[in-house]
Short mmCIF file of C-alpha atoms in Angstrom, two decimals:
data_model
loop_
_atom_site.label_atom_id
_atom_site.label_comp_id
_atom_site.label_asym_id
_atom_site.label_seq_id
_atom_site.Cartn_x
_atom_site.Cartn_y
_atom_site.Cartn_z
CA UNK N 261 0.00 0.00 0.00
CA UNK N 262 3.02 2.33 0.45
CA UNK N 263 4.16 1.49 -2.61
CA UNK N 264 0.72 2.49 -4.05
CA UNK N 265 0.89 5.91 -2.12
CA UNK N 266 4.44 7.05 -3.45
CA UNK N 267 3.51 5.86 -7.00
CA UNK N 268 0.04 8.31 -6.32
CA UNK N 269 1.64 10.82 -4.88
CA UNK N 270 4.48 10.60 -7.74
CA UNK N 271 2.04 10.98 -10.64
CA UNK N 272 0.59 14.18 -8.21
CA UNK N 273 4.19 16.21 -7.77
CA UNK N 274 5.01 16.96 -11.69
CA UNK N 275 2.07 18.48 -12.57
CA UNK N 276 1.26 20.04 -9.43
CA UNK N 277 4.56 21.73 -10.19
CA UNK N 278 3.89 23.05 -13.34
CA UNK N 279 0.45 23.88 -12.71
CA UNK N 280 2.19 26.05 -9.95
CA UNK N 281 4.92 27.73 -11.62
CA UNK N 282 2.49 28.62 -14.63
CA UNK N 283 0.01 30.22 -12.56
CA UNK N 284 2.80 31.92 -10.52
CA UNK N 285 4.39 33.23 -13.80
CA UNK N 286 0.80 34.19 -14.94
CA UNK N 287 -0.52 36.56 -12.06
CA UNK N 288 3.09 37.80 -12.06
CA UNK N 289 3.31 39.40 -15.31
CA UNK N 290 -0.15 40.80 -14.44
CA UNK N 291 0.98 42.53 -10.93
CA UNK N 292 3.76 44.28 -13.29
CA UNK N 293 1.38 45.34 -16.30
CA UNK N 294 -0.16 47.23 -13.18
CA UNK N 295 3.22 48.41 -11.60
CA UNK N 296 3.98 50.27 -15.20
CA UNK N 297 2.73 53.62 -13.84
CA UNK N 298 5.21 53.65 -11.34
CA UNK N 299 7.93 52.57 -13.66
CA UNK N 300 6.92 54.93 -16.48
CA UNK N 301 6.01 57.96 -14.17
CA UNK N 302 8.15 57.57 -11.07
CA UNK N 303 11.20 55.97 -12.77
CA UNK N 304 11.76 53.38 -10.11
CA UNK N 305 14.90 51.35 -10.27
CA UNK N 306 14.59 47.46 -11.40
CA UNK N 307 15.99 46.40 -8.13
CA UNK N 308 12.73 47.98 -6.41
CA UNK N 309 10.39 46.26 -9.18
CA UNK N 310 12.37 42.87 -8.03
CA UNK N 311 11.52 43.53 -4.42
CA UNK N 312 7.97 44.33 -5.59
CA UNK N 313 7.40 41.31 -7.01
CA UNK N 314 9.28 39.58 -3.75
CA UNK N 315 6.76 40.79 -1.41
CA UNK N 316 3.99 39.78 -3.36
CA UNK N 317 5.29 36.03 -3.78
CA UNK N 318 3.99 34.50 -0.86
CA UNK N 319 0.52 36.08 -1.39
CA UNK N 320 0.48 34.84 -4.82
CA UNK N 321 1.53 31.40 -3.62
CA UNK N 322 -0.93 31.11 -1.88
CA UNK N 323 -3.76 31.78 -4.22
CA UNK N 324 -1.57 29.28 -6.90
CA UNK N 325 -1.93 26.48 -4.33
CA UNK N 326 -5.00 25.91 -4.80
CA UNK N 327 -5.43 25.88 -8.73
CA UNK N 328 -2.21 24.12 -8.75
CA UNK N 329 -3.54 21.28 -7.14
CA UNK N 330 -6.72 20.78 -8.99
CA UNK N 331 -4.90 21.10 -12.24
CA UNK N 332 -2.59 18.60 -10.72
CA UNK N 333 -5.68 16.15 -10.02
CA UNK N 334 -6.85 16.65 -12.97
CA UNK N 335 -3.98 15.63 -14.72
CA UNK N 336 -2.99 12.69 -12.86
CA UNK N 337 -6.13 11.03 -12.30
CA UNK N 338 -6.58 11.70 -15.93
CA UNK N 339 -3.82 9.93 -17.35
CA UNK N 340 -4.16 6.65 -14.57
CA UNK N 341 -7.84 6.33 -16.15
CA UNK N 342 -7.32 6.87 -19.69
CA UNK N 343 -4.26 4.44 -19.55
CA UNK N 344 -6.74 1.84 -17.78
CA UNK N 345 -4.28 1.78 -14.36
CA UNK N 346 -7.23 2.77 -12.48
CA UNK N 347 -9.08 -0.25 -13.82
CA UNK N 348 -5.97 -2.39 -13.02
CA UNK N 349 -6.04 -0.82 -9.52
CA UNK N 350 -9.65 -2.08 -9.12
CA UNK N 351 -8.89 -5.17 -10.83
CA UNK N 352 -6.79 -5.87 -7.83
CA UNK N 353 -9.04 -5.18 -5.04
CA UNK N 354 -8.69 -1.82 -4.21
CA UNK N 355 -11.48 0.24 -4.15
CA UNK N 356 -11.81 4.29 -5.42
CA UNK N 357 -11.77 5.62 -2.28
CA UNK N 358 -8.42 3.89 -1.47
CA UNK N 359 -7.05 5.06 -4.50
CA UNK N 360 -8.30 8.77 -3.63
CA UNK N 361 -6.96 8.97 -0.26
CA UNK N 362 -3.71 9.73 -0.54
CA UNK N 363 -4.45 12.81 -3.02
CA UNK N 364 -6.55 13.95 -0.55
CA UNK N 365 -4.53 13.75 2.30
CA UNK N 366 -1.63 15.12 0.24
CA UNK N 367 -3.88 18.38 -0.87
CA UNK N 368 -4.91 18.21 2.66
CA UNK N 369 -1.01 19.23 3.87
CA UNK N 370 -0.66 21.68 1.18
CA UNK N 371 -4.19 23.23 2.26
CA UNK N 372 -2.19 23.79 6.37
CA UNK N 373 0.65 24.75 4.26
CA UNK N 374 -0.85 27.70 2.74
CA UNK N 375 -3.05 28.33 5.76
CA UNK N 376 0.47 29.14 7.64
CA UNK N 377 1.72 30.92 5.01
CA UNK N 378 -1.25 32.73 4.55
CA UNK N 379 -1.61 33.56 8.61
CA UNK N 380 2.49 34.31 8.70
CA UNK N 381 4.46 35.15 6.19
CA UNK N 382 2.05 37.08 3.62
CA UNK N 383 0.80 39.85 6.64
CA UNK N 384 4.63 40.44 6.74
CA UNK N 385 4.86 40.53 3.40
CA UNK N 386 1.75 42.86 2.68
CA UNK N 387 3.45 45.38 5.25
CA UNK N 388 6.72 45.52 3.59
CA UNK N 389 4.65 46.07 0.52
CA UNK N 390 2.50 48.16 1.26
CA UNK N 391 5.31 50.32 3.12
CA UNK N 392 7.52 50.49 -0.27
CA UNK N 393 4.21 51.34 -2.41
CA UNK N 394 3.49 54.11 0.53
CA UNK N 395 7.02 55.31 -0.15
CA UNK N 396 6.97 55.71 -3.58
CA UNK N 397 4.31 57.55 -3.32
CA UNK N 398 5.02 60.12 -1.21
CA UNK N 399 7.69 60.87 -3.31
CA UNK N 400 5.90 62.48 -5.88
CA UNK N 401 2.12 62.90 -4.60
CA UNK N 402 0.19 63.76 -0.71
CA UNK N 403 -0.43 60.48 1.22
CA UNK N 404 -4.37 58.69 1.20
CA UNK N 405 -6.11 57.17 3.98
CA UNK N 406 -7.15 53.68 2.88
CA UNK N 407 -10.37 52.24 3.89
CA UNK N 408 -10.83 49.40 6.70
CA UNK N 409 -7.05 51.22 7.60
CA UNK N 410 -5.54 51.48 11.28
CA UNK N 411 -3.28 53.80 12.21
CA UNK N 412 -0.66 54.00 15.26
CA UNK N 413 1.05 57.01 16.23
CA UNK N 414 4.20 57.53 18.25
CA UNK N 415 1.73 58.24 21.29
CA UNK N 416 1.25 54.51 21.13
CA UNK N 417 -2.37 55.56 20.32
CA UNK N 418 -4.99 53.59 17.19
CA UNK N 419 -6.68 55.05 14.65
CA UNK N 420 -9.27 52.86 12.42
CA UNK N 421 -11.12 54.94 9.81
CA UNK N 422 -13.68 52.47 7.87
CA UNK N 423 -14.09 55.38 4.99
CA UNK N 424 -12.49 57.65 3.83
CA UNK N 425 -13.87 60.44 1.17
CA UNK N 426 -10.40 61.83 -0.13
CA UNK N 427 -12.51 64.73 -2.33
CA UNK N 428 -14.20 66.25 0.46
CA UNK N 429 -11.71 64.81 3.78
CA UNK N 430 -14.96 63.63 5.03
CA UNK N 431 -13.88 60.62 7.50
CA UNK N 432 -16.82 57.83 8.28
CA UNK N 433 -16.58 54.99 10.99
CA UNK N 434 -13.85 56.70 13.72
CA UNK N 435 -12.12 54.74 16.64
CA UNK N 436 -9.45 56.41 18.43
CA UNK N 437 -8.33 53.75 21.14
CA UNK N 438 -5.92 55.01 23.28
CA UNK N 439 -3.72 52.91 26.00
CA UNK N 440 -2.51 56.35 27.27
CA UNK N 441 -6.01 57.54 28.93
CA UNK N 442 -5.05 61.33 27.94
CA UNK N 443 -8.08 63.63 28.90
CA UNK N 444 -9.88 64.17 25.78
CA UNK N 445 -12.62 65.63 27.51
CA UNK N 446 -12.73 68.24 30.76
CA UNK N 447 -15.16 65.13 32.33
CA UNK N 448 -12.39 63.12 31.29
CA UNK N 449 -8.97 62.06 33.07
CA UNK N 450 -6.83 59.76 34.35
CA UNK N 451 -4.28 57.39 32.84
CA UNK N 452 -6.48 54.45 32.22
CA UNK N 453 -7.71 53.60 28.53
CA UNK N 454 -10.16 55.42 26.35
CA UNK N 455 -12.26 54.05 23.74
CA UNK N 456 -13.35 57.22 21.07
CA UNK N 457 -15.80 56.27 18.86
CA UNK N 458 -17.65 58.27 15.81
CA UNK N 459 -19.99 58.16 12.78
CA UNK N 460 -18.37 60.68 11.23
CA UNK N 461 -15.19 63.54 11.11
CA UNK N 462 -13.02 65.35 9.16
CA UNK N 463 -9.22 65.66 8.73
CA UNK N 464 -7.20 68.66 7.61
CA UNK N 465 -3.56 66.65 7.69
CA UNK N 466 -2.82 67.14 11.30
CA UNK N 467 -5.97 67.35 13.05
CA UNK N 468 -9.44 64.89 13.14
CA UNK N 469 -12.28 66.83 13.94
CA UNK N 470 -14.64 64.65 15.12
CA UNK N 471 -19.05 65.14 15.65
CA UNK N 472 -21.46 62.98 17.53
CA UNK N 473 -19.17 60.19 18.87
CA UNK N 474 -19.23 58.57 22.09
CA UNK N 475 -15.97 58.52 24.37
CA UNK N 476 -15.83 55.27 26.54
CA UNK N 477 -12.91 55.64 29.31
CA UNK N 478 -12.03 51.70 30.90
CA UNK N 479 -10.84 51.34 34.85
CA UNK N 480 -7.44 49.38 35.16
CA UNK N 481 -9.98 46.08 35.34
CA UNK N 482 -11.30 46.97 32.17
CA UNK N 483 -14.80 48.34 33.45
CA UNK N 484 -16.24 50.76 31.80
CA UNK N 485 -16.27 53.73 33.93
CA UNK N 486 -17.23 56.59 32.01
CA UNK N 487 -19.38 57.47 29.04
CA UNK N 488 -20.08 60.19 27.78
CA UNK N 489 -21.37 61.82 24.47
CA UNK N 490 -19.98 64.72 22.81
CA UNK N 491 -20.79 66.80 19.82
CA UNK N 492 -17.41 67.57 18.13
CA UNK N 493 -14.42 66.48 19.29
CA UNK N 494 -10.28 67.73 18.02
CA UNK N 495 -7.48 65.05 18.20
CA UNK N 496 -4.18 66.12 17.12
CA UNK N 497 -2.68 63.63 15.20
CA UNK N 498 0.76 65.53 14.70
CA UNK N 499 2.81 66.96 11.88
CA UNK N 500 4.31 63.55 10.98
CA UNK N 501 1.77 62.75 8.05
CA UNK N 502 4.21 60.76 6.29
CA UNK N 503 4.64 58.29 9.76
CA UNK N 504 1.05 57.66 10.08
CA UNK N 505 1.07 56.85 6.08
CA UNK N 506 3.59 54.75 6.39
CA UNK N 507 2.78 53.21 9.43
CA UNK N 508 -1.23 52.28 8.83
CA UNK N 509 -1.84 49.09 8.57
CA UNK N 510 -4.82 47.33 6.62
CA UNK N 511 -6.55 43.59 7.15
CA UNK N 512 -4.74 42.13 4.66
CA UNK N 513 -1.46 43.02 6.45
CA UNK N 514 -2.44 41.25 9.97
CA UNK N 515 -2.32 37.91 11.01
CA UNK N 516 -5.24 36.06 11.90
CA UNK N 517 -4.78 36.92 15.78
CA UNK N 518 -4.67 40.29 15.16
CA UNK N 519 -7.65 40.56 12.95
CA UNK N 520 -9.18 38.79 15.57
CA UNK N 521 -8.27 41.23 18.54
CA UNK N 522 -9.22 44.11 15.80
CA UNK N 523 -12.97 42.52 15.47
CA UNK N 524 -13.54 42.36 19.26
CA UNK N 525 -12.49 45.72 19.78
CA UNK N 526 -14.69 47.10 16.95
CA UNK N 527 -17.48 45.54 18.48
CA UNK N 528 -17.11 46.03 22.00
CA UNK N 529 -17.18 49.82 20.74
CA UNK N 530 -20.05 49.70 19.04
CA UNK N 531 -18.77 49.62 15.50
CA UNK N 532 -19.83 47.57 12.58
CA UNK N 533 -16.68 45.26 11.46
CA UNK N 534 -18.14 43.09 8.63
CA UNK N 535 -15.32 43.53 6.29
CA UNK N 536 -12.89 42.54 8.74
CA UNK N 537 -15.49 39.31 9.45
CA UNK N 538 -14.54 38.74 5.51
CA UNK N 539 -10.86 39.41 5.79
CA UNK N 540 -10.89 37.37 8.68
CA UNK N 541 -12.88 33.97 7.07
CA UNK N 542 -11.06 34.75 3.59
CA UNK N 543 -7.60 34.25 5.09
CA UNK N 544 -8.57 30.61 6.31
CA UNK N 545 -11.29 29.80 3.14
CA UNK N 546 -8.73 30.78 0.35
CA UNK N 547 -5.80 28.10 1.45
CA UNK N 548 -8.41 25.64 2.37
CA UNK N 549 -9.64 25.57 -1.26
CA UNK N 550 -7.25 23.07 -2.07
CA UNK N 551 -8.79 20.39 -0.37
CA UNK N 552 -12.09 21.44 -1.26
CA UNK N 553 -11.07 21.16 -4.47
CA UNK N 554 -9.50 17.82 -4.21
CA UNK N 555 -12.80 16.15 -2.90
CA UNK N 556 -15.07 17.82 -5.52
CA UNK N 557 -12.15 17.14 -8.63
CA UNK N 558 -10.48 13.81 -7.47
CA UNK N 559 -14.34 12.18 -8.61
CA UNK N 560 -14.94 14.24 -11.43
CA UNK N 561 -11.73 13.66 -12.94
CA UNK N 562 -12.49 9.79 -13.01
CA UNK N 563 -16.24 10.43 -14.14
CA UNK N 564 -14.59 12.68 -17.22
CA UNK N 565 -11.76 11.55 -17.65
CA UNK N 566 -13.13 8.29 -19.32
CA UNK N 567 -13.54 9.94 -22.29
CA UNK N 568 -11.31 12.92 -22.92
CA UNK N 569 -8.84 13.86 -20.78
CA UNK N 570 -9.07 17.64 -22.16
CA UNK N 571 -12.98 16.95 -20.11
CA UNK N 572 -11.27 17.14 -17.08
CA UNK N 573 -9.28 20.02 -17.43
CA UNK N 574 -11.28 22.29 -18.87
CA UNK N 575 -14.14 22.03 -16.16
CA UNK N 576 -11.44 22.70 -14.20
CA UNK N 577 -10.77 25.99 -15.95
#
């Protein structure tokens, strides 16, 4: 039966390979069709188009994963039916579902392998991303606030801002969370932490000028102890602009823990936080479609294959 497995597994690896590389090289040359402003407009060097690219790798990986294993089903189950193995297989007392097993417990691995990928190294990689994209574009233009984008400034304090209207600086979905406990408010002191949330605000580049919100200030227990409702509210963000742009974060540059922590403080303060909900489910559903495609292509490769192996591979396109 080991024998059986490494043979399986065998016929698996080559064209899970290729699969891989193609779609790798693919989605590639697409990330630097869009890149070509920055080379035509901002003249960036090659070396920063190679470290571009870099960053982007593990990200792309993991959406290749997937597709490279269902093309790599495809393929190999293919071939072992239309050369009759898998009849010989039978022919010798094994059923289909032994056959299948190992393909699915090998798609299985890669499925955890793209799940820690996915949860450690592409965050990173988004960041230092991200961060270089940030840079290049402060050379020439004014920083943007992002949507769904946190913010940390060298108070140690967080900024989320859900939207953002560049046009009119009109800021929508506002929490200020801030480990410091400065006194925002006369009402207001004390070193323990505040939570400041509102619906709207505007920003002029140094200063958020928040209306209607709600400021929530925590005991060292983490009671609420104080709430209180204000109509406009001025946090001074600083003059370094460029720190906070560089600095912001967005989902898809936390880990799963972190997203996590983000949700329950979005909610505990009263804010809406389904797009992190997606961010958050996305990160685990995308690496995970490998094996959900191996149980849904592993049986309809043998049910097409029978007849054209072409079948096969373009239902999996």
């Amino acid at each position: 039966m080991k024998t059986l497995d490494r043979y399986l597994l065998r016929e698996l690896a080559f064209p899970f390979l290729i699969a891989l590389v193609g779609f790798l090289i693919f989605i590639l040359l697409n990330l630097i069709l869009g890149l070509r402003d920055f080379m035509l407009d901002r003249s960036i060097s090659l070396w920063t188009i190679l470290e571009l690219l870099a960053y982007q790798l593990p990200f792309f990986l993991v959406l290749s994963l997937p597709v490279a294993t269902l093309f790599a089903i495809f393929l190999a189950l293919g071939r072992l039916v239309h050369d009759r193995e898998i009849i010989a297989l039978q022919a010798s007392g094994l059923s289909l579902k032994r056959i299948v097993l190992p393909i699915l417990i090998a798609s299985l691995f890669i499925s955890g392998f793209g799940l820690f990928l996915n949860d450690r190294m592409v965050p990173w990689a988004n960041q230092r991303y991200q961060g270089l994209i940030r840079q290049l574009i402060l050379k020439r233009s004014a920083p943007q606030i992002q949507d769904n984008t946190f913010f940390r400034d060298p108070q140690g304090r967080f900024f989320y801002v859900k939207h953002y209207d560049r046009e009119s600086g009109r800021l929508e979905g506002i929490m200020v969370y801030d480990l410091t406990g400065a006194a925002y408010l006369p009402e207001l002191g004390g070193r323990y932490p505040n939570v400041i949330v509102a619906d709207e605000g505007s920003w002029d580049g140094e200063i958020w000028r928040l209306k209607d919100g709600v400021v929530h200030k925590y005991d060292e227990k983490g009671h609420l102890e104080y709430e209180l409702q204000f109509e406009s509210l001025s946090i001074d963000v600083g003059g370094g602009l460029e720190q906070l742009f560089l600095t912001s974060r967005t989902p898809q540059e936390m880990s799963l823990a972190e997203l996590a922590a983000q949700i329950r403080l979005l909610r505990a303060s009263g804010l809406r936080a389904e797009g992190l909900i997606v961010e958050y489910h996305s990160k685990l559903s995308i690496p995970l479609a490998g094996f959900i495609f191996a149980l849904f292509g592993a049986p309809l490769s043998l049910i097409f294959s029978t007849r054209s192996r072409a079948a096969g591979i373009v239902l999996g396109v």
